Tab-separated table of C-alpha atoms and ligand atoms in Angstrom:
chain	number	residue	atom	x	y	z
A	1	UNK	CA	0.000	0.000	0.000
A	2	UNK	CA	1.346	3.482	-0.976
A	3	UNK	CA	1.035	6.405	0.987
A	4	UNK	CA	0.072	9.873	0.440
A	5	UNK	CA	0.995	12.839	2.360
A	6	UNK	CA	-1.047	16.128	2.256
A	7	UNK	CA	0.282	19.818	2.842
A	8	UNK	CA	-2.391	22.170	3.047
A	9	UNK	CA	-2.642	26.015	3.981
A	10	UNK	CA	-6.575	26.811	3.955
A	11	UNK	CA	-9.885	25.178	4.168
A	12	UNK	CA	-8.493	21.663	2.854
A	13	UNK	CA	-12.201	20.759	0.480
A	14	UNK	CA	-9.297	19.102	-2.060
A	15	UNK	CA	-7.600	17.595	1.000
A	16	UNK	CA	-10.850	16.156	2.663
A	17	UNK	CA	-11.867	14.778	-1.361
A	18	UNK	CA	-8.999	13.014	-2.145
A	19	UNK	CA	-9.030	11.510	1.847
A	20	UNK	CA	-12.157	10.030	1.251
A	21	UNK	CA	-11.470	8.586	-2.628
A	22	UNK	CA	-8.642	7.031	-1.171
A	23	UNK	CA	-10.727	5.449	2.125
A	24	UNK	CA	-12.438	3.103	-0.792
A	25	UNK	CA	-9.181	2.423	-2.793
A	26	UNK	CA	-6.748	-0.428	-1.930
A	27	UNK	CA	-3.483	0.436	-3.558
A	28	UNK	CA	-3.253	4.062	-1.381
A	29	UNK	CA	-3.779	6.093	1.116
A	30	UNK	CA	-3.564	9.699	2.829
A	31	UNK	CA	-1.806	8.725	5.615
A	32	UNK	CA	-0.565	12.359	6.800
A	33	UNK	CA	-1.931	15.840	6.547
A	34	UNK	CA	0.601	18.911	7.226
A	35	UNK	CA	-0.545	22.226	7.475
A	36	UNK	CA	1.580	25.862	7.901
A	37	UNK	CA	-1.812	27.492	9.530
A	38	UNK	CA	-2.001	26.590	13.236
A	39	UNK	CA	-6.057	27.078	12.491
A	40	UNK	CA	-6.403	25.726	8.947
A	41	UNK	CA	-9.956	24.045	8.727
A	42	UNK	CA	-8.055	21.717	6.916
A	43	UNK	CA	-6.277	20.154	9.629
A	44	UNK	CA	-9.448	19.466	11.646
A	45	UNK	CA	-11.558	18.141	8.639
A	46	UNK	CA	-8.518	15.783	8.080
A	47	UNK	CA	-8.491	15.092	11.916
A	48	UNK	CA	-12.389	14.381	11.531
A	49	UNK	CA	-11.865	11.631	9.118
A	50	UNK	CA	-8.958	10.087	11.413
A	51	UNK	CA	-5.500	11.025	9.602
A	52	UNK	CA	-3.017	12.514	11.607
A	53	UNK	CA	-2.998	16.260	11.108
A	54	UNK	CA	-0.330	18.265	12.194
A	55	UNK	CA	1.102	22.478	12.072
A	56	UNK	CA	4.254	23.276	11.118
A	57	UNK	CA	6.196	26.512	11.077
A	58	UNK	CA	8.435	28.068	8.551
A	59	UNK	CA	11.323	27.445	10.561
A	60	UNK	CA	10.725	23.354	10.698
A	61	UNK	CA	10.175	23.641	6.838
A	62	UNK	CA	13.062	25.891	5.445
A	63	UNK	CA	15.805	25.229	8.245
A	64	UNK	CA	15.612	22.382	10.624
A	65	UNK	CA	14.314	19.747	7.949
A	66	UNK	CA	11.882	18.520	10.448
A	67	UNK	CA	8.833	18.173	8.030
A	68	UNK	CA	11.313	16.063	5.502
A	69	UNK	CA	12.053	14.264	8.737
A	70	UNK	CA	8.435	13.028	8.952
A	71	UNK	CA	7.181	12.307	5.143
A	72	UNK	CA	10.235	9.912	5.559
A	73	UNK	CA	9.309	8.683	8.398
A	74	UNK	CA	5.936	8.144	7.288
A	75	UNK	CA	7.334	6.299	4.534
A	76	UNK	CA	5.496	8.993	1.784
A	77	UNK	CA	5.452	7.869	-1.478
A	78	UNK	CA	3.401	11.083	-2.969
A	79	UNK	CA	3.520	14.430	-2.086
A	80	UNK	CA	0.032	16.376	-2.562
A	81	UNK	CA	-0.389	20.122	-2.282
A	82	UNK	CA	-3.390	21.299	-2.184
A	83	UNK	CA	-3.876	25.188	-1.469
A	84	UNK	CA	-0.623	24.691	0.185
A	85	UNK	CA	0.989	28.683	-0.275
A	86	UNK	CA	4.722	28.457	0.529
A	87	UNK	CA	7.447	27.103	-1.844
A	88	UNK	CA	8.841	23.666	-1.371
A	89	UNK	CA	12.663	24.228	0.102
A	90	UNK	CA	15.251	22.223	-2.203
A	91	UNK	CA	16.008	19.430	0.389
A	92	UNK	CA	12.106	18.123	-0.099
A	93	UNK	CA	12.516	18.808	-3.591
A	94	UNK	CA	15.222	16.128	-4.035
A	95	UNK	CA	13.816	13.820	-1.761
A	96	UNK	CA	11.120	13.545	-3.367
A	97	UNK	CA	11.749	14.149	-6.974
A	98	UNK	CA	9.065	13.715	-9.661
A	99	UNK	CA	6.478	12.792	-6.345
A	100	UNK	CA	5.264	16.132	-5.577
A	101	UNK	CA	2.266	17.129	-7.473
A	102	UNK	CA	0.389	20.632	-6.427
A	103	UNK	CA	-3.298	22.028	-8.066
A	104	UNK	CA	-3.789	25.575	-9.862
A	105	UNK	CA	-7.557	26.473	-10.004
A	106	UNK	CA	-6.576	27.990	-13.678
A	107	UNK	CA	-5.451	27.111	-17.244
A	108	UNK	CA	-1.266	27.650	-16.251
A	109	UNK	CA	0.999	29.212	-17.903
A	110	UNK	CA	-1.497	32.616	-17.322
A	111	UNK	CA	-2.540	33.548	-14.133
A	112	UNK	CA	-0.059	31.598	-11.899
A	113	UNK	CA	2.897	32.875	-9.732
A	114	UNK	CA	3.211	34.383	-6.490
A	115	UNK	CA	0.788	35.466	-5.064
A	116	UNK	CA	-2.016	33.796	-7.330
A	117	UNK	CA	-3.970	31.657	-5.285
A	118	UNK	CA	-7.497	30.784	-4.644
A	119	UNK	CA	-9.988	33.699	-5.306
A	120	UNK	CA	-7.261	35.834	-6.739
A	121	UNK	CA	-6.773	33.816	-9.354
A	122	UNK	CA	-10.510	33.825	-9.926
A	123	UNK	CA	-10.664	37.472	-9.852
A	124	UNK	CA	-7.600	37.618	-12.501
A	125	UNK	CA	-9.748	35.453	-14.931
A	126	UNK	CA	-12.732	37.142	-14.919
A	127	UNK	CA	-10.871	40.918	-15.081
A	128	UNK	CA	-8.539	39.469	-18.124
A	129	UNK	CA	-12.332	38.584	-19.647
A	130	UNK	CA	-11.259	35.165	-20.738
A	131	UNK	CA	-13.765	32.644	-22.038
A	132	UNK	CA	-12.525	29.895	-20.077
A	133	UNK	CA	-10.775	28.764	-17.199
A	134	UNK	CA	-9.906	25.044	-15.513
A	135	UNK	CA	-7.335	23.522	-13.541
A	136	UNK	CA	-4.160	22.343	-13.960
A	137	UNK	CA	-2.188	19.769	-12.120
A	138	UNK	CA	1.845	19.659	-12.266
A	139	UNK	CA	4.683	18.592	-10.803
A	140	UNK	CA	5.814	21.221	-8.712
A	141	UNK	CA	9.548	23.148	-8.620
A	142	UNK	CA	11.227	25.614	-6.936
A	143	UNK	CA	9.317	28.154	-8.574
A	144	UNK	CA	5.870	28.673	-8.395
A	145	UNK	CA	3.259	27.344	-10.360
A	146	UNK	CA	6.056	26.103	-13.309
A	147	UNK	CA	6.850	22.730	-12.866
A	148	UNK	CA	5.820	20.248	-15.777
A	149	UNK	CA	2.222	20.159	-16.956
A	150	UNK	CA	0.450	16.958	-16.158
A	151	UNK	CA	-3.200	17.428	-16.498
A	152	UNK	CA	-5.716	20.078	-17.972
A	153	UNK	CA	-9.303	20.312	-17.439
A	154	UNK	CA	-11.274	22.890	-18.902
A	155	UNK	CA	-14.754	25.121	-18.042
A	156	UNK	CA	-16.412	27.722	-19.409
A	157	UNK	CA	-16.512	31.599	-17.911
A	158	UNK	CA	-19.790	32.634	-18.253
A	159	UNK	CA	-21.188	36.187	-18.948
A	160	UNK	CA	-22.804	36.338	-15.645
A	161	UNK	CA	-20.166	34.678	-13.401
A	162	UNK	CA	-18.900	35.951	-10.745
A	163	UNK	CA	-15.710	34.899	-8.009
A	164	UNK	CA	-18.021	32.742	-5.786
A	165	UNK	CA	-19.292	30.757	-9.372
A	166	UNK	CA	-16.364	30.654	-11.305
A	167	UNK	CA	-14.792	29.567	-7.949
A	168	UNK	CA	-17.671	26.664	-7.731
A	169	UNK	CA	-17.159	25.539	-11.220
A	170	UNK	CA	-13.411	25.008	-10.747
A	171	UNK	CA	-13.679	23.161	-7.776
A	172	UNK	CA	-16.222	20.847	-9.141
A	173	UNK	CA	-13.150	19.692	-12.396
A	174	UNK	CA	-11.014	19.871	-8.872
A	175	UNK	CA	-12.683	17.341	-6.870
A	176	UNK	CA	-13.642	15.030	-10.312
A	177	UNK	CA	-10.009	14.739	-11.550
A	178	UNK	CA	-7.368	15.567	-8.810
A	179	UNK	CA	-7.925	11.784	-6.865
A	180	UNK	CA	-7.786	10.282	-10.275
A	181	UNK	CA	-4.668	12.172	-11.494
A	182	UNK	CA	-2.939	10.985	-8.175
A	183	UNK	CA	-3.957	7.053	-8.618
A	184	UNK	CA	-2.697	7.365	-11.934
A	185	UNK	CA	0.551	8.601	-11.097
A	186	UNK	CA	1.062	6.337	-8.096
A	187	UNK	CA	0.547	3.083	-10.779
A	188	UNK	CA	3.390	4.956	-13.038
A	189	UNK	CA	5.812	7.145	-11.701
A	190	UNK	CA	7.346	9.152	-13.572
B	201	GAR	C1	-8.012	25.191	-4.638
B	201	GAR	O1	-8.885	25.758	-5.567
B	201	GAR	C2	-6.613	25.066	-5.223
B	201	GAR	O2	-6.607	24.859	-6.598
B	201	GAR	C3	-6.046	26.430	-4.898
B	201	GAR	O3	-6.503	26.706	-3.605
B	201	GAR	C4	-7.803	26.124	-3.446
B	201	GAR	C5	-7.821	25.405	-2.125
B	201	GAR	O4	-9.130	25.054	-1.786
B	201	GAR	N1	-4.618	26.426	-4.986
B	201	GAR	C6	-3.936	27.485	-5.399
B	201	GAR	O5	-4.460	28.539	-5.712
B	201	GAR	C7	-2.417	27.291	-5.468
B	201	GAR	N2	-1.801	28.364	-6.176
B	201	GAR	P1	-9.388	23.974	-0.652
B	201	GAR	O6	-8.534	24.381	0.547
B	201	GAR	O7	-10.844	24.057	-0.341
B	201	GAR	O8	-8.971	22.644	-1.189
């Protein structure tokens, strides 16, 4: 059995999703759920469900290596952002090389980067007057939001949309194709 760490920063409605598709599903699990929010909702949905949850600070990700320390220990085979808001430091990178997959709630390369999370990125769609946004799902680097495309799902924009629909519409492609993108990848590696 695989298993699959989670680092969240927000509400954690990915995190709790892909918990519960892989609570039916033999081959994996989420076995760990980090957060860098002491009061993240998404450490208590995940603590609902009965996967360890834990905070971490800045200084236990960037210096001490103490939150490498424990996706080792906990034997992680995938590493799953989702609305997780800091960079990875280079030491996880390496460790876990081609395992660390994040979500963008838009059609990357436009409207990713610092800073572009969540509504924002929302906002940014509807201002630029695009037609359509989506999700995308890569690997993820030391920048943000550039790592190697591995998924694209599209939606319209629609005339009368605002952030709270748009927003509603991308989670909906989130929730149907993030847990399957993940099984996928943990059959083939890359
Ligand atoms: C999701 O829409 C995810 O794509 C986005 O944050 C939201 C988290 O929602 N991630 C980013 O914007 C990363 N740049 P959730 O906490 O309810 O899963």
């Amino acid at each position: 059995m695989k298993n699959i760490s989670i680092l969240a920063s927000g509400n954690g409605t990915n995190a709790e999703n892909i918990i519960r598709y892989f609570s039916n599903e033999k081959k994996a699990k989420v076995t760990l759920v980090l957060s860098n929010k002491p009061q993240a909702k998404v450490l208590e949905r995940a603590a609902t469900l009965g996967i360890d949850a834990f905070f971490f600070d800045r200084s236990q990700f960037y210096d001490t290596g103490e939150v490498l320390m424990i996706l080792r220990r906990r034997e992680t085979d995938l590493v799953v952002l989702a609305g997780f808001l800091w960079l990875v430091p280079e030491d996880v990178l390496e460790a876990f090389r081609g395992r660390i997959v994040n979500i963008h709630p838009a059609l990357l390369p436009r409207f990713g980067g610092k800073g572009m999370y969540g509504d924002r990125v929302h906002r940014a769609v509807l201002e630029a007057g695009c037609k359509e946004s989506g999700i995308t799902i890569h690997y993820v680097n030391e920048k943000y939001d550039s790592g190697d495309i591995i998924f694209q799902a599209r939606c319209p924009v629609l005339p009368d949309d605002d952030v709270n629909t748009l927003a509603e519409r991308v989670h909906a492609l989130e929730y149907k194709h993030y847990p399957e993108v993940i099984s996928r990848l943990l059959d083939n590696p890359e």
